[in-house]
Coordinates of C-alpha atoms in Angstrom, one line a residue:
Chain A
M1 CA -91.4 166.3 -66.4
I2 CA -92.6 169.6 -67.7
I3 CA -90.0 172.3 -67.3
E4 CA -91.5 175.0 -69.4
P5 CA -93.9 177.4 -67.7
H6 CA -97.3 175.6 -67.1
I7 CA -98.9 177.4 -64.2
P8 CA -101.5 179.9 -65.6
D9 CA -101.0 182.6 -63.1
P10 CA -97.6 182.0 -61.3
D11 CA -97.8 185.1 -59.0
A12 CA -101.3 184.2 -57.8
F13 CA -100.2 180.6 -57.1
Y14 CA -97.1 181.8 -55.2
A15 CA -99.2 184.3 -53.2
A16 CA -101.8 181.5 -52.2
W17 CA -99.0 179.2 -51.3
V18 CA -97.4 181.9 -49.0
A19 CA -100.7 182.8 -47.5
A20 CA -101.5 179.2 -46.7
Q21 CA -98.4 179.2 -44.4
E22 CA -99.4 182.2 -42.5
G23 CA -99.5 181.6 -38.7
L24 CA -98.1 178.2 -39.0
S25 CA -95.0 177.2 -36.9
E26 CA -92.0 175.7 -38.8
A27 CA -93.1 172.2 -38.0
Q28 CA -96.8 172.9 -39.0
S29 CA -95.5 174.5 -42.2
A30 CA -93.4 171.3 -42.9
D31 CA -96.5 169.2 -42.3
F32 CA -98.6 171.4 -44.6
N33 CA -96.1 171.3 -47.5
A34 CA -95.8 167.5 -47.1
R35 CA -99.6 167.2 -47.5
L36 CA -99.6 169.6 -50.5
V37 CA -96.9 167.5 -52.2
L38 CA -99.0 164.4 -51.8
L39 CA -102.2 166.1 -53.2
L40 CA -100.2 167.4 -56.1
A41 CA -98.5 164.0 -56.7
N42 CA -101.9 162.4 -57.0
Q43 CA -103.0 164.9 -59.6
C44 CA -99.9 164.2 -61.7
G45 CA -100.4 160.4 -61.4
D46 CA -97.4 159.6 -63.7
Q47 CA -94.8 157.5 -61.8
A48 CA -91.9 158.4 -64.0
V49 CA -92.6 162.1 -63.8
L50 CA -92.9 161.9 -60.1
L51 CA -89.6 160.3 -59.8
D52 CA -88.1 162.9 -62.1
C53 CA -89.6 165.6 -60.0
I54 CA -88.1 164.2 -56.8
A55 CA -84.6 164.0 -58.5
A56 CA -85.0 167.5 -59.8
A57 CA -86.0 169.0 -56.4
R58 CA -83.2 167.2 -54.8
D59 CA -80.6 168.4 -57.4
S60 CA -81.8 172.0 -57.2
G61 CA -81.0 172.3 -53.4
G62 CA -78.2 174.6 -52.3
Chain B
M1 CA -100.3 144.9 -8.5
E2 CA -102.3 142.8 -10.9
R3 CA -101.3 139.2 -11.3
Y4 CA -101.2 137.7 -14.7
A5 CA -102.1 134.1 -15.5
F6 CA -100.5 131.8 -18.0
A7 CA -102.4 129.0 -19.9
P8 CA -101.0 125.6 -19.6
P9 CA -98.6 124.8 -22.4
C10 CA -100.1 123.2 -25.5
K11 CA -99.5 119.5 -25.7
L12 CA -97.5 118.8 -28.9
P13 CA -97.1 115.5 -30.5
R14 CA -93.8 113.6 -30.3
W15 CA -92.5 111.0 -32.7
P16 CA -90.1 108.3 -31.8
F17 CA -86.4 108.2 -32.9
M18 CA -85.9 105.0 -34.8
P19 CA -82.3 104.0 -35.5
P20 CA -81.9 104.2 -39.3
P21 CA -80.7 101.2 -41.2
E22 CA -77.5 102.9 -42.2
L23 CA -76.4 103.2 -38.6
G24 CA -73.4 101.0 -37.9
S25 CA -73.1 100.0 -41.5
D26 CA -70.1 100.5 -43.7
T27 CA -71.9 100.7 -47.0
V28 CA -73.1 104.1 -47.9
T29 CA -76.7 104.1 -49.1
R30 CA -77.8 106.5 -51.9
H31 CA -81.1 108.2 -51.6
P32 CA -82.7 110.2 -54.6
I33 CA -83.8 113.1 -52.4
V34 CA -82.9 114.1 -48.9
I35 CA -84.6 117.0 -47.2
A36 CA -83.0 118.6 -44.1
G37 CA -85.5 120.3 -41.7
A38 CA -89.1 119.6 -40.9
G39 CA -90.4 123.1 -40.8
P40 CA -93.2 124.4 -43.0
A41 CA -91.1 124.4 -46.2
G42 CA -89.4 121.0 -45.7
L43 CA -92.6 119.4 -44.7
T44 CA -94.5 120.8 -47.6
L45 CA -91.7 119.5 -50.0
A46 CA -91.9 116.1 -48.4
C47 CA -95.6 116.0 -48.7
E48 CA -95.5 117.2 -52.4
L49 CA -93.0 114.3 -53.1
A50 CA -95.1 111.7 -51.4
Q51 CA -98.3 112.8 -53.1
R52 CA -96.5 112.5 -56.4
G53 CA -95.2 109.0 -55.6
V54 CA -91.5 110.0 -55.1
R55 CA -89.4 108.7 -52.3
A56 CA -87.5 111.0 -50.0
V57 CA -85.8 111.1 -46.6
L58 CA -86.6 113.9 -44.3
L59 CA -84.1 114.6 -41.5
D60 CA -85.1 116.8 -38.4
E61 CA -82.9 117.4 -35.4
D62 CA -86.1 117.6 -33.2
D63 CA -88.9 115.1 -32.6
T64 CA -91.8 117.4 -32.5
V65 CA -93.3 120.4 -34.2
G66 CA -93.2 124.1 -33.4
V67 CA -90.4 126.2 -32.1
R68 CA -90.0 127.1 -28.4
G69 CA -93.1 125.2 -27.1
A70 CA -96.4 126.8 -27.8
S71 CA -95.0 129.9 -29.5
S72 CA -96.0 130.3 -33.1
R73 CA -94.0 131.9 -35.8
G74 CA -96.2 132.1 -38.9
I75 CA -99.9 132.5 -38.4
C76 CA -101.3 133.8 -41.6
H77 CA -101.7 131.3 -44.3
A78 CA -102.4 133.0 -47.7
Q79 CA -104.7 131.7 -50.4
K80 CA -101.9 130.2 -52.6
T81 CA -100.6 128.4 -49.5
L82 CA -104.1 127.1 -48.7
E83 CA -104.6 126.0 -52.3
I84 CA -101.3 124.0 -52.1
F85 CA -102.6 122.4 -48.9
D86 CA -105.9 121.6 -50.7
R87 CA -104.0 119.9 -53.4
L88 CA -102.0 117.9 -50.8
G89 CA -105.1 116.8 -48.9
L90 CA -104.8 118.7 -45.6
Y91 CA -106.8 121.9 -46.3
A92 CA -110.0 120.7 -44.6
R93 CA -108.1 120.1 -41.2
I94 CA -106.6 123.6 -41.4
A95 CA -109.9 125.3 -42.3
D96 CA -111.6 123.4 -39.5
K97 CA -108.9 124.5 -36.8
G98 CA -108.0 128.0 -38.1
I99 CA -109.7 131.3 -38.4
T100 CA -110.8 132.4 -41.9
W101 CA -110.6 136.2 -42.5
S102 CA -110.4 138.6 -45.4
F103 CA -111.0 142.0 -43.9
G104 CA -108.4 144.3 -42.4
R105 CA -108.5 147.7 -40.7
T106 CA -105.7 150.2 -40.0
F107 CA -106.0 152.8 -37.3
S108 CA -104.0 155.9 -36.4
G109 CA -104.7 156.8 -32.9
E110 CA -108.4 156.3 -32.2
Q111 CA -109.3 156.8 -35.9
E112 CA -109.7 154.3 -38.7
V113 CA -107.7 155.4 -41.7
Y114 CA -107.9 152.5 -44.0
S115 CA -109.6 149.2 -44.6
F116 CA -109.4 146.4 -47.2
N117 CA -111.4 143.3 -48.2
L118 CA -109.2 140.8 -49.9
Q119 CA -112.2 138.6 -50.8
T120 CA -113.3 141.0 -53.6
D121 CA -110.4 139.9 -55.9
S122 CA -110.8 136.2 -55.2
V123 CA -112.3 133.6 -57.5
S124 CA -110.9 130.7 -55.5
V125 CA -112.5 128.0 -53.4
Q126 CA -110.0 128.9 -50.7
P127 CA -110.4 132.1 -48.7
P128 CA -107.8 134.9 -48.9
F129 CA -106.4 133.9 -45.5
I130 CA -106.7 131.5 -42.6
N131 CA -104.9 132.1 -39.4
L132 CA -103.4 129.1 -37.6
Q133 CA -100.5 128.6 -35.4
Q134 CA -97.5 127.2 -37.4
F135 CA -97.2 124.1 -35.2
Y136 CA -100.6 123.0 -36.1
V137 CA -99.9 123.3 -39.8
E138 CA -96.6 121.3 -39.3
W139 CA -98.5 118.7 -37.2
F140 CA -101.1 118.2 -39.9
L141 CA -98.3 118.0 -42.6
V142 CA -96.5 115.3 -40.6
E143 CA -99.7 113.3 -40.2
R144 CA -100.5 113.6 -43.9
I145 CA -97.0 112.5 -44.9
L146 CA -97.3 109.5 -42.6
E147 CA -100.7 108.7 -44.2
L148 CA -99.1 108.9 -47.8
G149 CA -96.0 106.8 -46.9
L150 CA -93.0 106.9 -49.2
V151 CA -91.2 109.6 -47.3
E152 CA -89.1 108.4 -44.4
L153 CA -89.3 110.8 -41.5
R154 CA -86.2 110.6 -39.3
W155 CA -86.6 112.4 -36.0
K156 CA -83.6 113.3 -33.9
N157 CA -81.4 113.2 -37.1
R158 CA -79.2 116.2 -37.4
V159 CA -77.1 117.0 -40.5
A160 CA -73.6 117.4 -39.2
Q161 CA -71.6 117.7 -42.4
V162 CA -72.3 118.0 -46.1
T163 CA -69.8 117.4 -48.8
P164 CA -70.9 118.3 -52.4
M165 CA -69.9 115.8 -55.0
D166 CA -70.1 115.9 -58.9
D167 CA -73.2 113.7 -59.0
G168 CA -74.7 114.1 -55.5
V169 CA -74.1 115.1 -51.9
R170 CA -72.6 113.1 -49.1
I171 CA -74.3 113.8 -45.8
E172 CA -73.1 112.9 -42.3
V173 CA -76.0 112.6 -39.9
E174 CA -75.8 112.7 -36.1
T175 CA -78.3 110.8 -33.9
P176 CA -78.7 109.8 -30.3
A177 CA -77.5 106.4 -31.3
G178 CA -74.4 107.6 -33.2
R179 CA -73.3 109.0 -36.6
Y180 CA -73.9 107.6 -40.1
T181 CA -73.3 108.6 -43.6
I182 CA -75.6 108.7 -46.7
D183 CA -75.5 110.0 -50.2
A184 CA -78.2 111.9 -51.9
D185 CA -78.8 112.7 -55.6
H186 CA -80.2 116.0 -54.4
L187 CA -80.1 117.6 -50.8
V188 CA -82.7 120.3 -50.0
D189 CA -81.8 122.6 -47.2
A190 CA -84.9 123.5 -45.3
T191 CA -83.1 124.0 -41.9
G192 CA -84.2 127.6 -41.5
A193 CA -82.6 131.0 -40.9
H194 CA -79.6 129.7 -39.1
S195 CA -78.8 127.0 -41.6
L196 CA -75.5 125.4 -40.8
I197 CA -75.4 123.8 -44.3
R198 CA -75.4 127.4 -45.8
T199 CA -72.6 128.4 -43.3
Q200 CA -70.6 125.3 -44.0
L201 CA -70.7 125.7 -47.7
G202 CA -69.5 129.3 -47.2
L203 CA -72.5 130.9 -48.8
D204 CA -73.0 134.6 -47.9
A205 CA -76.7 135.3 -47.3
H206 CA -76.1 139.1 -46.9
A207 CA -77.8 139.2 -43.5
S208 CA -78.8 142.5 -41.9
R209 CA -80.3 143.2 -38.5
S210 CA -82.5 146.1 -37.6
T211 CA -82.7 148.0 -34.3
D212 CA -86.5 147.7 -34.4
R213 CA -87.8 145.8 -31.5
W214 CA -91.2 144.1 -31.1
C215 CA -92.9 142.1 -28.5
I216 CA -95.5 139.4 -29.2
S217 CA -98.2 138.6 -26.7
D218 CA -100.3 135.5 -27.5
V219 CA -103.3 135.8 -25.2
R220 CA -106.9 134.5 -24.6
F221 CA -109.4 137.0 -23.3
R222 CA -113.1 137.4 -23.0
K223 CA -114.0 140.4 -25.1
P224 CA -115.9 139.9 -28.4
L225 CA -114.0 141.4 -31.3
P226 CA -114.5 140.8 -35.1
T227 CA -112.1 138.3 -36.7
E228 CA -110.4 141.0 -38.6
R229 CA -106.8 142.0 -39.0
W230 CA -106.3 145.3 -37.0
T231 CA -103.2 147.3 -37.2
W232 CA -102.4 150.6 -35.6
V233 CA -99.7 152.9 -37.0
D234 CA -99.5 154.6 -33.7
A235 CA -101.7 153.2 -30.9
P236 CA -102.6 155.4 -28.1
F237 CA -102.3 152.4 -25.7
N238 CA -98.7 151.7 -26.9
E239 CA -97.1 155.1 -26.4
G240 CA -97.8 156.1 -30.0
R241 CA -96.2 153.0 -31.5
G242 CA -97.5 150.3 -33.9
V243 CA -99.7 147.4 -32.8
W244 CA -100.9 144.3 -34.7
Q245 CA -103.8 142.3 -33.6
H246 CA -105.0 139.0 -35.1
L247 CA -107.1 136.0 -34.0
M248 CA -105.7 132.4 -34.6
G249 CA -106.7 128.9 -33.5
D250 CA -107.9 127.9 -30.1
G251 CA -109.3 131.4 -29.4
V252 CA -105.8 132.8 -29.1
W253 CA -105.1 136.4 -30.1
R254 CA -101.8 137.4 -31.4
I255 CA -100.9 141.0 -30.4
D256 CA -97.6 142.3 -31.6
Y257 CA -96.4 145.6 -30.1
Q258 CA -93.7 147.9 -31.6
M259 CA -91.3 148.8 -28.8
P260 CA -88.7 151.6 -28.5
E261 CA -85.7 151.1 -30.7
D262 CA -82.9 149.0 -29.2
C263 CA -84.8 148.6 -25.9
D264 CA -84.1 146.0 -23.2
T265 CA -85.9 142.8 -24.5
A266 CA -85.7 141.1 -21.2
H267 CA -87.6 144.0 -19.6
I268 CA -90.4 144.4 -22.2
S269 CA -91.3 140.7 -22.2
K270 CA -91.7 140.5 -18.4
P271 CA -95.3 139.3 -17.6
E272 CA -96.0 142.4 -15.5
V273 CA -94.7 144.7 -18.3
A274 CA -96.5 142.9 -21.1
G275 CA -99.6 142.6 -18.8
A276 CA -99.8 146.2 -18.2
R277 CA -99.6 146.9 -21.9
L278 CA -102.4 144.5 -22.6
R279 CA -104.5 146.0 -19.7
A280 CA -104.2 149.4 -21.3
Q281 CA -105.3 148.1 -24.6
L282 CA -108.3 145.9 -23.3
G283 CA -109.5 148.2 -20.6
P284 CA -110.3 147.3 -17.0
G285 CA -112.5 144.3 -16.3
V286 CA -111.4 142.1 -19.3
E287 CA -110.0 138.8 -18.0
F288 CA -107.1 137.4 -20.0
E289 CA -104.5 134.8 -19.8
F290 CA -101.1 134.6 -21.6
V291 CA -100.3 131.8 -23.8
W292 CA -96.8 133.1 -24.8
I293 CA -94.7 136.3 -24.6
G294 CA -91.7 136.8 -26.9
P295 CA -89.6 139.8 -27.9
Y296 CA -87.8 139.9 -31.2
G297 CA -86.0 142.0 -33.7
Y298 CA -86.1 142.0 -37.4
R299 CA -83.5 140.5 -39.6
D300 CA -83.4 139.7 -43.2
H301 CA -81.1 137.9 -45.6
L302 CA -81.2 136.6 -49.2
L303 CA -78.9 134.1 -50.8
D304 CA -77.5 135.1 -54.3
R305 CA -78.6 131.7 -55.7
F306 CA -81.1 129.1 -54.3
R307 CA -79.4 126.3 -56.2
H308 CA -75.7 125.3 -55.7
G309 CA -75.1 122.1 -57.8
R310 CA -77.0 119.3 -56.1
V311 CA -78.0 121.4 -53.0
L312 CA -81.1 123.4 -53.1
F313 CA -82.3 126.0 -50.6
V314 CA -85.9 126.6 -49.6
G315 CA -87.7 128.7 -47.0
D316 CA -85.7 130.6 -44.4
A317 CA -82.5 128.9 -45.3
A318 CA -82.6 130.9 -48.5
H319 CA -84.4 134.1 -47.5
V320 CA -85.7 135.8 -44.4
V321 CA -87.8 138.9 -44.4
S322 CA -89.5 140.9 -41.6
P323 CA -92.9 139.6 -40.8
F324 CA -95.0 142.3 -42.5
G325 CA -97.7 140.8 -44.7
A326 CA -96.9 137.2 -43.7
R327 CA -94.4 136.8 -46.5
G328 CA -92.0 134.4 -44.6
G329 CA -93.8 131.2 -44.0
N330 CA -96.0 131.5 -47.2
S331 CA -93.0 132.1 -49.4
G332 CA -91.2 129.0 -47.9
I333 CA -94.2 126.8 -48.6
Q334 CA -94.5 128.3 -52.1
D335 CA -90.8 127.6 -52.6
A336 CA -91.6 123.9 -51.7
A337 CA -94.5 123.8 -54.1
N338 CA -92.4 125.2 -56.9
L339 CA -89.6 122.8 -56.3
G340 CA -91.7 119.7 -55.6
W341 CA -93.0 118.9 -59.1
K342 CA -89.6 119.8 -60.7
L343 CA -87.7 117.4 -58.3
A344 CA -90.3 114.7 -58.9
L345 CA -90.0 114.9 -62.7
V346 CA -86.2 114.9 -62.5
A347 CA -86.2 112.0 -60.0
Q348 CA -88.5 110.0 -62.3
G349 CA -86.3 110.7 -65.3
R350 CA -89.1 112.6 -67.0
A351 CA -87.4 116.0 -67.2
G352 CA -83.7 117.1 -67.3
D353 CA -81.6 118.8 -64.8
A354 CA -82.1 122.2 -66.3
L355 CA -85.6 122.2 -64.8
L356 CA -84.1 122.6 -61.4
D357 CA -82.4 125.8 -62.4
T358 CA -85.9 127.3 -63.1
Y359 CA -86.5 127.0 -59.3
D360 CA -83.8 129.6 -58.7
A361 CA -85.0 131.6 -61.7
E362 CA -88.4 131.9 -60.2
R363 CA -88.1 131.8 -56.5
R364 CA -85.2 134.1 -56.0
P365 CA -86.9 137.0 -57.8
A366 CA -90.0 136.2 -55.7
A367 CA -87.9 136.4 -52.5
A368 CA -86.2 139.7 -53.7
Q369 CA -89.6 141.2 -54.3
N370 CA -90.8 140.1 -50.9
L371 CA -87.7 141.6 -49.3
E372 CA -88.3 145.0 -51.0
V373 CA -92.0 145.0 -50.1
T374 CA -91.3 144.2 -46.4
R375 CA -88.5 146.7 -46.1
R376 CA -90.8 149.4 -47.4
S377 CA -93.4 148.5 -44.7
A378 CA -90.7 148.5 -42.0
R379 CA -89.6 151.9 -43.1
F380 CA -93.2 153.3 -43.0
L381 CA -93.6 152.0 -39.6
A382 CA -90.3 153.1 -38.1
P383 CA -89.5 156.6 -39.5
R384 CA -85.9 157.3 -39.0
S385 CA -85.9 161.0 -38.8
A386 CA -88.1 164.0 -37.9
A387 CA -88.5 164.6 -41.7
E388 CA -89.7 161.0 -42.3
H389 CA -92.2 161.5 -39.4
T390 CA -93.5 164.6 -41.2
L391 CA -94.0 162.7 -44.5
R392 CA -95.9 159.9 -42.6
R393 CA -98.1 162.4 -40.7
A394 CA -99.0 163.9 -44.1
V395 CA -100.1 160.5 -45.4
I396 CA -102.2 159.6 -42.3
A397 CA -103.8 163.1 -42.2
L398 CA -105.0 162.8 -45.9
A399 CA -105.8 159.2 -45.7
S400 CA -108.8 159.7 -43.3
R401 CA -110.3 162.2 -45.8
Y402 CA -109.2 161.2 -49.2
A403 CA -109.2 157.7 -50.7
F404 CA -106.0 158.2 -52.7
A405 CA -103.8 158.6 -49.7
R406 CA -105.0 155.4 -48.1
G407 CA -102.8 153.5 -50.7
L408 CA -99.7 155.0 -49.0
V409 CA -100.6 153.8 -45.4
N410 CA -98.4 150.8 -45.2
T411 CA -98.8 148.4 -42.3
G412 CA -97.7 145.5 -44.4
R413 CA -98.8 144.3 -47.9
M414 CA -100.3 140.9 -47.6
S415 CA -98.5 137.9 -49.1
V416 CA -99.4 137.2 -52.7
A417 CA -98.4 134.4 -55.1
N418 CA -95.6 136.3 -56.8
D419 CA -95.5 136.6 -60.6
Y420 CA -92.4 135.1 -62.2
P421 CA -90.3 137.1 -64.6
T422 CA -90.0 136.2 -68.3
A423 CA -87.2 133.7 -68.9
P424 CA -86.2 131.2 -71.6
H425 CA -88.6 128.6 -70.0
L426 CA -91.3 131.2 -69.3
P427 CA -91.5 133.4 -72.5
Q428 CA -94.7 135.0 -71.2
G429 CA -93.7 135.1 -67.6
G430 CA -95.4 133.1 -64.9
R431 CA -98.8 133.9 -63.3
S432 CA -100.5 132.0 -60.5
V433 CA -104.0 130.7 -61.2
Q434 CA -106.5 130.5 -58.4
N435 CA -108.4 127.3 -57.4
L436 CA -111.6 127.9 -59.5
P437 CA -114.6 125.8 -58.8
L438 CA -115.5 123.9 -62.0
Q439 CA -118.0 121.5 -63.4
W440 CA -117.7 118.6 -65.8
T441 CA -120.2 118.7 -68.6
D442 CA -122.3 116.1 -66.8
G443 CA -122.6 118.5 -63.8
T444 CA -120.1 116.7 -61.5
P445 CA -118.3 119.4 -59.5
T446 CA -114.5 119.6 -59.5
T447 CA -111.8 122.2 -59.0
L448 CA -108.5 123.2 -60.6
M449 CA -106.6 121.8 -57.6
Q450 CA -108.4 118.5 -58.0
L451 CA -107.4 118.4 -61.7
L452 CA -103.7 118.9 -60.5
A453 CA -103.8 116.6 -57.5
D454 CA -102.9 113.3 -59.1
G455 CA -99.6 112.5 -60.7
T456 CA -97.1 115.0 -62.1
Q457 CA -97.9 116.5 -65.4
L458 CA -98.9 119.9 -66.9
L459 CA -102.5 120.5 -67.7
G460 CA -103.6 121.9 -71.0
L461 CA -106.9 123.5 -70.7
W462 CA -108.1 123.8 -74.2
F463 CA -111.1 126.0 -75.3
A464 CA -113.3 123.8 -77.6
P465 CA -110.7 122.1 -79.6
T466 CA -111.8 120.1 -82.7
R467 CA -111.9 116.2 -82.4
A468 CA -109.0 115.9 -84.9
Q469 CA -106.8 118.5 -83.0
A470 CA -107.5 116.7 -79.7
A471 CA -106.6 113.3 -81.0
A472 CA -103.5 114.6 -82.7
A473 CA -102.4 116.4 -79.5
I474 CA -102.9 113.3 -77.4
D475 CA -100.6 111.3 -79.9
A476 CA -98.0 114.0 -80.1
A477 CA -97.6 114.3 -76.3
A478 CA -98.0 110.7 -75.5
A479 CA -94.5 110.4 -74.0
L480 CA -94.6 113.8 -72.2
P481 CA -96.0 114.8 -68.8
L482 CA -99.2 116.3 -70.1
K483 CA -102.9 115.9 -69.4
I484 CA -105.4 117.6 -71.7
V485 CA -108.8 118.7 -70.6
A486 CA -111.3 120.5 -72.9
V487 CA -113.2 123.6 -71.8
G488 CA -116.5 123.4 -73.8
G489 CA -117.0 121.9 -77.2
D490 CA -117.4 118.4 -78.3
C491 CA -114.0 116.8 -78.9
G492 CA -114.2 113.5 -77.1
L493 CA -111.8 114.5 -74.3
P494 CA -112.9 115.0 -70.6
T495 CA -114.7 118.3 -70.9
L496 CA -115.4 121.1 -68.4
R497 CA -118.3 123.5 -68.7
P498 CA -117.1 126.7 -70.4
E499 CA -118.0 129.1 -67.5
A500 CA -117.2 132.8 -68.0
A501 CA -115.1 132.9 -64.8
L502 CA -112.9 130.1 -65.9
S503 CA -112.3 131.5 -69.4
R504 CA -111.6 135.0 -68.0
H505 CA -109.3 133.9 -65.3
L506 CA -107.2 131.6 -67.6
G507 CA -107.3 134.1 -70.5
L508 CA -109.2 131.7 -72.9
T509 CA -110.8 134.4 -75.0
A510 CA -111.7 132.5 -78.2
P511 CA -112.3 128.9 -79.2
G512 CA -109.0 127.2 -79.9
A513 CA -107.0 129.0 -77.2
L514 CA -105.2 126.9 -74.6
C515 CA -103.8 127.6 -71.2
L516 CA -100.8 125.4 -70.2
L517 CA -101.0 125.1 -66.4
R518 CA -98.0 123.7 -64.3
P519 CA -98.4 121.3 -61.4
D520 CA -97.9 124.3 -59.1
A521 CA -101.0 126.1 -60.6
Y522 CA -98.7 128.6 -62.4
R523 CA -99.6 129.5 -66.1
A524 CA -96.6 128.3 -68.2
A525 CA -98.1 129.5 -71.5
L526 CA -101.2 130.9 -73.2
L527 CA -101.6 129.9 -76.8
D528 CA -104.2 131.9 -78.7
E529 CA -104.6 129.3 -81.5
A530 CA -103.2 126.0 -80.1
T531 CA -102.1 123.2 -82.4
P532 CA -100.5 119.9 -81.4
A533 CA -97.1 121.1 -82.5
L534 CA -97.4 124.4 -80.6
L535 CA -98.6 122.7 -77.5
V536 CA -95.7 120.2 -77.5
A537 CA -93.2 123.0 -78.1
A538 CA -94.8 125.0 -75.2
L539 CA -94.5 122.0 -73.0
R540 CA -90.9 121.4 -73.8
T541 CA -90.1 125.1 -73.2
A542 CA -91.8 125.0 -69.7
L543 CA -89.7 121.9 -68.9
A544 CA -86.6 123.8 -69.8
Q545 CA -85.9 121.3 -72.7
A546 CA -85.9 123.9 -75.4

């Protein structure tokens, strides 16, 4: 799992991510984010990295 | 209100109770092999032994086939199972009576999200699947066993008590004419999910039950549909729940409906309730008649070990999984094929007791894998929370647009011949080999299953050995259960044409390579440069003699 900065333009990515949720209800937003995770997971395509990411996301919660 | 018709019950054969010779005798007869339970696993094992010329006694509490009349449990018979039936001489009857298919479609709502064609990966003479009611398969197995002789089928003989002994098992049997006692060198428990033998021996199978409820409707109707496996993740005609639809023998469709969790099973299986469901699915004007309606819930269990001394567990007695992908009946039949040749060699004194331990070493991991696979399908089909529904909606939404997401739609992963893990007797692990069509050098057709059909020995398929190597190997393995067949070359042995499909499937990449194939059509070893000494060593390893 890559933990060093790897997104070329983080602010632009974040802005696009936020913009994509505009006008969505909470449920629609959850659906959108789930679809996004699947699309990104397929880009990664590395089972061990995917499982590491799931664990890291889970551990980073409040 | 619409009235729903039922087909007359299917007429099943009955076999007579014959008082066994031990009844009323004080001497306890000893049998080499006793099998309890004439379901698919027990019957396949009996047929395996009969085919190999090994005597056995098969005890069954009933006097017919099937469970609960015309209801069928297993319907989908996978390629590996069909290849076993081919080797045992009953494939033609099953192919003739059953429905051959290889194509499946999965729908969400009205939309198709996923389809698969299992034929594309097949090099076998047998198709990926044939659907046939379980009672027909049992029926054909019984008739084949009667034809072969050697196995004594004892109907209306129920195992009442088993007592393990150091060198065997004492079995008390109850019959309509009274009780009797026999001893067995080995007892095979094939009595199914509710095995009393298992309970009596105090073996925990770690059973769990789910709150999922399903209702099967076996029906005949006049509406032309393709002979494909259709599944709905969320069918509009079933209140957004799952539906399975499959054709089997006699023009009967099996339609399996997912019902609300923990619902009233008596209510959902009433003819008028089941009829209304079917009417919603088929539309108005399609005539249909019910063959059977039955509600059920999933359960699963897995024994820690499939061998306990002289008692071996096969099929549902050892493991039960939910029905996704037809992994129940098929794995029971494949248990029997795994155990059959091993029990035969041990009973004939041609292999040692350790070979029977390999049954557990191979089939328990297979069952554990089937349990994991079916649990994952069950979880996909019955999301347990709003969050799980969200994840599943994401998969389905993407699946109709992007190929990658189709792999995540899980309405059951069809039964496969499980690979076996590496073990001392399987240094390279075990992989099933398909029933390839072959030709001898003179053009006579044959198949891998035909090469394995007679006797009980491993098959060494040797890519163009020299004459000297072949002669030396025959000498070295003279006392061992081995048959050598050459693939190409001119070594004086029976020789197959070196076709590319055969070499590729077996992994015979260069002259001198040898594939050691077991009687159950699993590859025991692949030798890149075989010599007589290496071949004998590999054979001893595969027989757990090393």
